[in-house]
C-alpha cells in the first residue's frame, strides 16, 4: 500500500521521466525500461532499498515499527497563508504564521527547538533512520557547543532562527525584538553560512512588530506547531487530538534532567504515534 501511494505521488510530482533515467534525456541503457514506466520502476526499487535499511535501523534503535517513507517532494511548493485567528494588522504583506502545511498526502513535519541538550545519540539515530527534521536554535543555548549543530547541518538538517535569548517577544520594544531576531540571523549566517528563511518565536508569541522585523532581516515564514512531542506523551493543539496532513510537530532539545526520558526516547514516542496513524515524516524545507 505504501509503495502504491509513493508511485502515485511520484507520477503526480511533475518530475520528467528523462531526468530520472538520464539528465540529458538520452535513451535508457540496454536492459533498462525506457520512459515513465522504467523511471517509476527505478524509483520504487530505490524506495524498497531505503526502507530495508530503515527497517534494520528501526530494530537497532528500538522503534515499534519501521517509519514509513515520505513521497517525493512536490515540483512546486504549496502556497502558505496565515492560519485563521493568527493574523495581525497589515499581515497580508508579512511572513505567514501557520501550524499546518496545505498538503493532501499523509505527511507531517518534525521540528526541534532551542538547543539545550546536545545528545550525540540523536545525531546517529536520525541519520540511521533517515528521518528529516528542522532545528530552530537560540544562541544562548547553542553557544556552548556550536560544533554539535554543525554536525547536524552536515547531515542535511536545516538550521533556523529561534532568537538569541529565547525571550517573550511581545513584552519587548521594537528595538529589543530586532536585536533578538535579526542579530540571531547574523550569528547563524556567520557561524553556519546560511541566513535562515524560517523563524519560530519563543513560546509561539508574536505581534505585528515581530513579523515586520522578521521580514526586514530575510525571514519568509513563521512555522508554529499543531502537536508537541515528549518522551512519555503527545500534546495536541487541535480539539480532535489527532494528526492531520501537513501538521508540524514541535519538540525540544531536552534530556533526562528535564524529561522522563532521553531524546531517543522522545523520537521513539513521536515515531510510534506518527507511524501508527499511517503518516510519514517529510522535510519541511521541501514544502515551505
GROMACS .gro file of N, CA, C and O in nm, residues 132-203:
model
  288
  132UNK      N    1   1.386   1.309   0.842
  132UNK     CA    2   1.418   1.451   0.829
  132UNK      C    3   1.360   1.531   0.946
  132UNK      O    4   1.256   1.497   1.002
  133UNK      N    5   1.430   1.637   0.983
  133UNK     CA    6   1.380   1.729   1.086
  133UNK      C    7   1.447   1.864   1.067
  133UNK      O    8   1.547   1.876   0.995
  134UNK      N    9   1.390   1.966   1.130
  134UNK     CA   10   1.442   2.102   1.121
  134UNK      C   11   1.469   2.152   1.262
  134UNK      O   12   1.393   2.123   1.355
  135UNK      N   13   1.578   2.228   1.279
  135UNK     CA   14   1.617   2.279   1.411
  135UNK      C   15   1.599   2.430   1.417
  135UNK      O   16   1.643   2.502   1.327
  136UNK      N   17   1.534   2.476   1.523
  136UNK     CA   18   1.514   2.620   1.548
  136UNK      C   19   1.595   2.655   1.673
  136UNK      O   20   1.562   2.610   1.783
  137UNK      N   21   1.700   2.736   1.655
  137UNK     CA   22   1.805   2.748   1.756
  137UNK      C   23   1.811   2.884   1.823
  137UNK      O   24   1.798   2.988   1.757
  138UNK      N   25   1.835   2.882   1.954
  138UNK     CA   26   1.859   3.002   2.034
  138UNK      C   27   2.007   3.008   2.070
  138UNK      O   28   2.063   2.911   2.123
  139UNK      N   29   2.068   3.122   2.044
  139UNK     CA   30   2.214   3.131   2.058
  139UNK      C   31   2.263   3.105   2.199
  139UNK      O   32   2.366   3.040   2.219
  140UNK      N   33   2.191   3.154   2.300
  140UNK     CA   34   2.242   3.139   2.437
  140UNK      C   35   2.251   2.992   2.478
  140UNK      O   36   2.325   2.957   2.570
  141UNK      N   37   2.178   2.904   2.410
  141UNK     CA   38   2.181   2.762   2.441
  141UNK      C   39   2.279   2.684   2.353
  141UNK      O   40   2.337   2.586   2.398
  142UNK      N   41   2.297   2.726   2.230
  142UNK     CA   42   2.386   2.650   2.140
  142UNK      C   43   2.531   2.696   2.150
  142UNK      O   44   2.621   2.626   2.104
  143UNK      N   45   2.555   2.813   2.212
  143UNK     CA   46   2.690   2.870   2.211
  143UNK      C   47   2.793   2.786   2.285
  143UNK      O   48   2.913   2.799   2.261
  144UNK      N   49   2.748   2.698   2.376
  144UNK     CA   50   2.842   2.613   2.447
  144UNK      C   51   2.898   2.501   2.359
  144UNK      O   52   2.999   2.439   2.393
  145UNK      N   53   2.833   2.477   2.245
  145UNK     CA   54   2.880   2.371   2.155
  145UNK      C   55   2.824   2.394   2.015
  145UNK      O   56   2.738   2.320   1.968
  146UNK      N   57   2.874   2.499   1.949
  146UNK     CA   58   2.830   2.524   1.812
  146UNK      C   59   2.859   2.405   1.721
  146UNK      O   60   2.788   2.380   1.624
  147UNK      N   61   2.966   2.332   1.752
  147UNK     CA   62   3.005   2.221   1.666
  147UNK      C   63   2.902   2.111   1.656
  147UNK      O   64   2.891   2.045   1.552
  148UNK      N   65   2.826   2.091   1.763
  148UNK     CA   66   2.722   1.988   1.759
  148UNK      C   67   2.622   2.017   1.648
  148UNK      O   68   2.581   1.926   1.573
  149UNK      N   69   2.584   2.142   1.635
  149UNK     CA   70   2.484   2.178   1.535
  149UNK      C   71   2.545   2.186   1.395
  149UNK      O   72   2.474   2.171   1.296
  150UNK      N   73   2.676   2.205   1.387
  150UNK     CA   74   2.743   2.194   1.257
  150UNK      C   75   2.739   2.049   1.210
  150UNK      O   76   2.716   2.023   1.090
  151UNK      N   77   2.761   1.955   1.302
  151UNK     CA   78   2.746   1.814   1.266
  151UNK      C   79   2.605   1.786   1.215
  151UNK      O   80   2.585   1.711   1.119
  152UNK      N   81   2.509   1.845   1.280
  152UNK     CA   82   2.369   1.828   1.240
  152UNK      C   83   2.348   1.883   1.099
  152UNK      O   84   2.288   1.818   1.012
  153UNK      N   85   2.399   2.003   1.075
  153UNK     CA   86   2.387   2.065   0.943
  153UNK      C   87   2.455   1.978   0.836
  153UNK      O   88   2.402   1.960   0.727
  154UNK      N   89   2.572   1.923   0.869
  154UNK     CA   90   2.644   1.839   0.774
  154UNK      C   91   2.567   1.712   0.740
  154UNK      O   92   2.592   1.650   0.636
  155UNK      N   93   2.473   1.673   0.824
  155UNK     CA   94   2.390   1.556   0.800
  155UNK      C   95   2.261   1.592   0.727
  155UNK      O   96   2.172   1.508   0.714
  156UNK      N   97   2.251   1.716   0.681
  156UNK     CA   98   2.137   1.756   0.599
  156UNK      C   99   2.025   1.826   0.671
  156UNK      O  100   1.920   1.852   0.612
  157UNK      N  101   2.045   1.860   0.800
  157UNK     CA  102   1.941   1.928   0.877
  157UNK      C  103   1.950   2.079   0.855
  157UNK      O  104   2.059   2.136   0.861
  158UNK      N  105   1.838   2.143   0.831
  158UNK     CA  106   1.834   2.289   0.816
  158UNK      C  107   1.825   2.355   0.952
  158UNK      O  108   1.746   2.312   1.037
  159UNK      N  109   1.906   2.460   0.973
  159UNK     CA  110   1.912   2.531   1.100
  159UNK      C  111   1.841   2.665   1.084
  159UNK      O  112   1.871   2.742   0.993
  160UNK      N  113   1.748   2.695   1.176
  160UNK     CA  114   1.666   2.815   1.166
  160UNK      C  115   1.671   2.898   1.294
  160UNK      O  116   1.731   2.858   1.394
  161UNK      N  117   1.604   3.011   1.291
  161UNK     CA  118   1.614   3.115   1.394
  161UNK      C  119   1.508   3.095   1.503
  161UNK      O  120   1.389   3.082   1.475
  162UNK      N  121   1.555   3.096   1.629
  162UNK     CA  122   1.465   3.090   1.745
  162UNK      C  123   1.505   3.198   1.848
  162UNK      O  124   1.481   3.182   1.968
  163UNK      N  125   1.565   3.305   1.798
  163UNK     CA  126   1.612   3.423   1.873
  163UNK      C  127   1.743   3.398   1.947
  163UNK      O  128   1.785   3.284   1.968
  164UNK      N  129   1.803   3.507   1.990
  164UNK     CA  130   1.928   3.499   2.066
  164UNK      C  131   1.908   3.438   2.204
  164UNK      O  132   1.983   3.349   2.246
  165UNK      N  133   1.808   3.486   2.277
  165UNK     CA  134   1.797   3.454   2.420
  165UNK      C  135   1.663   3.397   2.463
  165UNK      O  136   1.634   3.391   2.582
  166UNK      N  137   1.579   3.359   2.366
  166UNK     CA  138   1.451   3.294   2.396
  166UNK      C  139   1.363   3.380   2.488
  166UNK      O  140   1.302   3.332   2.584
  167UNK      N  141   1.352   3.507   2.456
  167UNK     CA  142   1.270   3.597   2.537
  167UNK      C  143   1.127   3.605   2.483
  167UNK      O  144   1.100   3.573   2.366
  168UNK      N  145   1.036   3.647   2.569
  168UNK     CA  146   0.895   3.664   2.533
  168UNK      C  147   0.883   3.792   2.450
  168UNK      O  148   0.887   3.903   2.503
  169UNK      N  149   0.870   3.777   2.319
  169UNK     CA  150   0.887   3.891   2.228
  169UNK      C  151   0.780   3.997   2.244
  169UNK      O  152   0.807   4.117   2.229
  170UNK      N  153   0.659   3.960   2.275
  170UNK     CA  154   0.551   4.060   2.285
  170UNK      C  155   0.574   4.156   2.401
  170UNK      O  156   0.515   4.264   2.406
  171UNK      N  157   0.661   4.120   2.494
  171UNK     CA  158   0.692   4.209   2.605
  171UNK      C  159   0.811   4.300   2.579
  171UNK      O  160   0.850   4.376   2.668
  172UNK      N  161   0.866   4.295   2.458
  172UNK     CA  162   0.985   4.372   2.425
  172UNK      C  163   0.952   4.489   2.333
  172UNK      O  164   0.853   4.487   2.260
  173UNK      N  165   1.036   4.589   2.336
  173UNK     CA  166   1.024   4.701   2.243
  173UNK      C  167   1.063   4.657   2.102
  173UNK      O  168   1.121   4.548   2.083
  174UNK      N  169   1.035   4.744   2.005
  174UNK     CA  170   1.073   4.713   1.867
  174UNK      C  171   1.223   4.689   1.857
  174UNK      O  172   1.269   4.591   1.795
  175UNK      N  173   1.303   4.777   1.918
  175UNK     CA  174   1.449   4.764   1.911
  175UNK      C  175   1.496   4.635   1.977
  175UNK      O  176   1.589   4.568   1.927
  176UNK      N  177   1.436   4.599   2.089
  176UNK     CA  178   1.475   4.476   2.158
  176UNK      C  179   1.439   4.352   2.076
  176UNK      O  180   1.518   4.257   2.068
  177UNK      N  181   1.323   4.355   2.015
  177UNK     CA  182   1.286   4.243   1.928
  177UNK      C  183   1.381   4.231   1.809
  177UNK      O  184   1.422   4.121   1.772
  178UNK      N  185   1.415   4.345   1.752
  178UNK     CA  186   1.506   4.341   1.637
  178UNK      C  187   1.640   4.282   1.676
  178UNK      O  188   1.700   4.204   1.600
  179UNK      N  189   1.690   4.317   1.795
  179UNK     CA  190   1.814   4.259   1.843
  179UNK      C  191   1.802   4.107   1.854
  179UNK      O  192   1.890   4.033   1.809
  180UNK      N  193   1.693   4.060   1.913
  180UNK     CA  194   1.675   3.917   1.934
  180UNK      C  195   1.665   3.840   1.801
  180UNK      O  196   1.722   3.732   1.787
  181UNK      N  197   1.593   3.896   1.706
  181UNK     CA  198   1.567   3.823   1.582
  181UNK      C  199   1.678   3.844   1.479
  181UNK      O  200   1.738   3.747   1.430
  182UNK      N  201   1.706   3.969   1.447
  182UNK     CA  202   1.800   3.996   1.337
  182UNK      C  203   1.944   3.965   1.375
  182UNK      O  204   2.022   3.919   1.291
  183UNK      N  205   1.980   3.988   1.500
  183UNK     CA  206   2.117   3.954   1.540
  183UNK      C  207   2.138   3.803   1.542
  183UNK      O  208   2.250   3.755   1.517
  184UNK      N  209   2.033   3.728   1.569
  184UNK     CA  210   2.046   3.582   1.559
  184UNK      C  211   2.059   3.540   1.413
  184UNK      O  212   2.135   3.446   1.382
  185UNK      N  213   1.990   3.607   1.323
  185UNK     CA  214   2.009   3.580   1.180
  185UNK      C  215   2.156   3.596   1.143
  185UNK      O  216   2.215   3.512   1.074
  186UNK      N  217   2.215   3.707   1.188
  186UNK     CA  218   2.354   3.736   1.155
  186UNK      C  219   2.449   3.633   1.216
  186UNK      O  220   2.543   3.586   1.151
  187UNK      N  221   2.423   3.594   1.341
  187UNK     CA  222   2.508   3.494   1.407
  187UNK      C  223   2.502   3.360   1.335
  187UNK      O  224   2.605   3.295   1.312
  188UNK      N  225   2.382   3.317   1.300
  188UNK     CA  226   2.368   3.188   1.232
  188UNK      C  227   2.434   3.192   1.094
  188UNK      O  228   2.498   3.095   1.053
  189UNK      N  229   2.420   3.302   1.025
  189UNK     CA  230   2.484   3.315   0.894
  189UNK      C  231   2.636   3.310   0.907
  189UNK      O  232   2.705   3.244   0.829
  190UNK      N  233   2.690   3.380   1.005
  190UNK     CA  234   2.835   3.382   1.026
  190UNK      C  235   2.887   3.245   1.067
  190UNK      O  236   2.992   3.200   1.022
  191UNK      N  237   2.813   3.178   1.154
  191UNK     CA  238   2.858   3.050   1.209
  191UNK      C  239   2.837   2.934   1.113
  191UNK      O  240   2.922   2.844   1.101
  192UNK      N  241   2.724   2.933   1.041
  192UNK     CA  242   2.687   2.816   0.961
  192UNK      C  243   2.673   2.845   0.811
  192UNK      O  244   2.637   2.755   0.735
  193UNK      N  245   2.698   2.969   0.771
  193UNK     CA  246   2.696   3.000   0.629
  193UNK      C  247   2.558   3.010   0.568
  193UNK      O  248   2.543   3.005   0.445
  194UNK      N  249   2.456   3.023   0.649
  194UNK     CA  250   2.319   3.034   0.599
  194UNK      C  251   2.248   3.150   0.669
  194UNK      O  252   2.282   3.185   0.781
  195UNK      N  253   2.156   3.210   0.598
  195UNK     CA  254   2.069   3.310   0.659
  195UNK      C  255   1.929   3.250   0.660
  195UNK      O  256   1.863   3.244   0.556
  196UNK      N  257   1.883   3.203   0.773
  196UNK     CA  258   1.762   3.120   0.776
  196UNK      C  259   1.639   3.190   0.717
  196UNK      O  260   1.612   3.306   0.749
  197UNK      N  261   1.561   3.118   0.637
  197UNK     CA  262   1.436   3.174   0.585
  197UNK      C  263   1.318   3.153   0.681
  197UNK      O  264   1.212   3.212   0.660
  198UNK      N  265   1.335   3.069   0.783
  198UNK     CA  266   1.226   3.039   0.875
  198UNK      C  267   1.261   3.085   1.016
  198UNK      O  268   1.376   3.082   1.058
  199UNK      N  269   1.158   3.125   1.089
  199UNK     CA  270   1.175   3.175   1.225
  199UNK      C  271   1.058   3.128   1.311
  199UNK      O  272   0.943   3.132   1.268
  200UNK      N  273   1.091   3.083   1.431
  200UNK     CA  274   0.986   3.046   1.526
  200UNK      C  275   1.001   3.131   1.652
  200UNK      O  276   1.103   3.123   1.721
  201UNK      N  277   0.904   3.215   1.683
  201UNK     CA  278   0.913   3.297   1.804
  201UNK      C  279   0.901   3.211   1.929
  201UNK      O  280   0.819   3.118   1.933
  202UNK      N  281   0.981   3.238   2.031
  202UNK     CA  282   0.970   3.161   2.156
  202UNK      C  283   0.828   3.163   2.211
  202UNK      O  284   0.760   3.267   2.206
  203UNK      N  285   0.783   3.049   2.260
  203UNK     CA  286   0.650   3.030   2.318
  203UNK      C  287   0.539   3.049   2.214
  203UNK      O  288   0.421   3.053   2.249
   0.00000   0.00000   0.00000
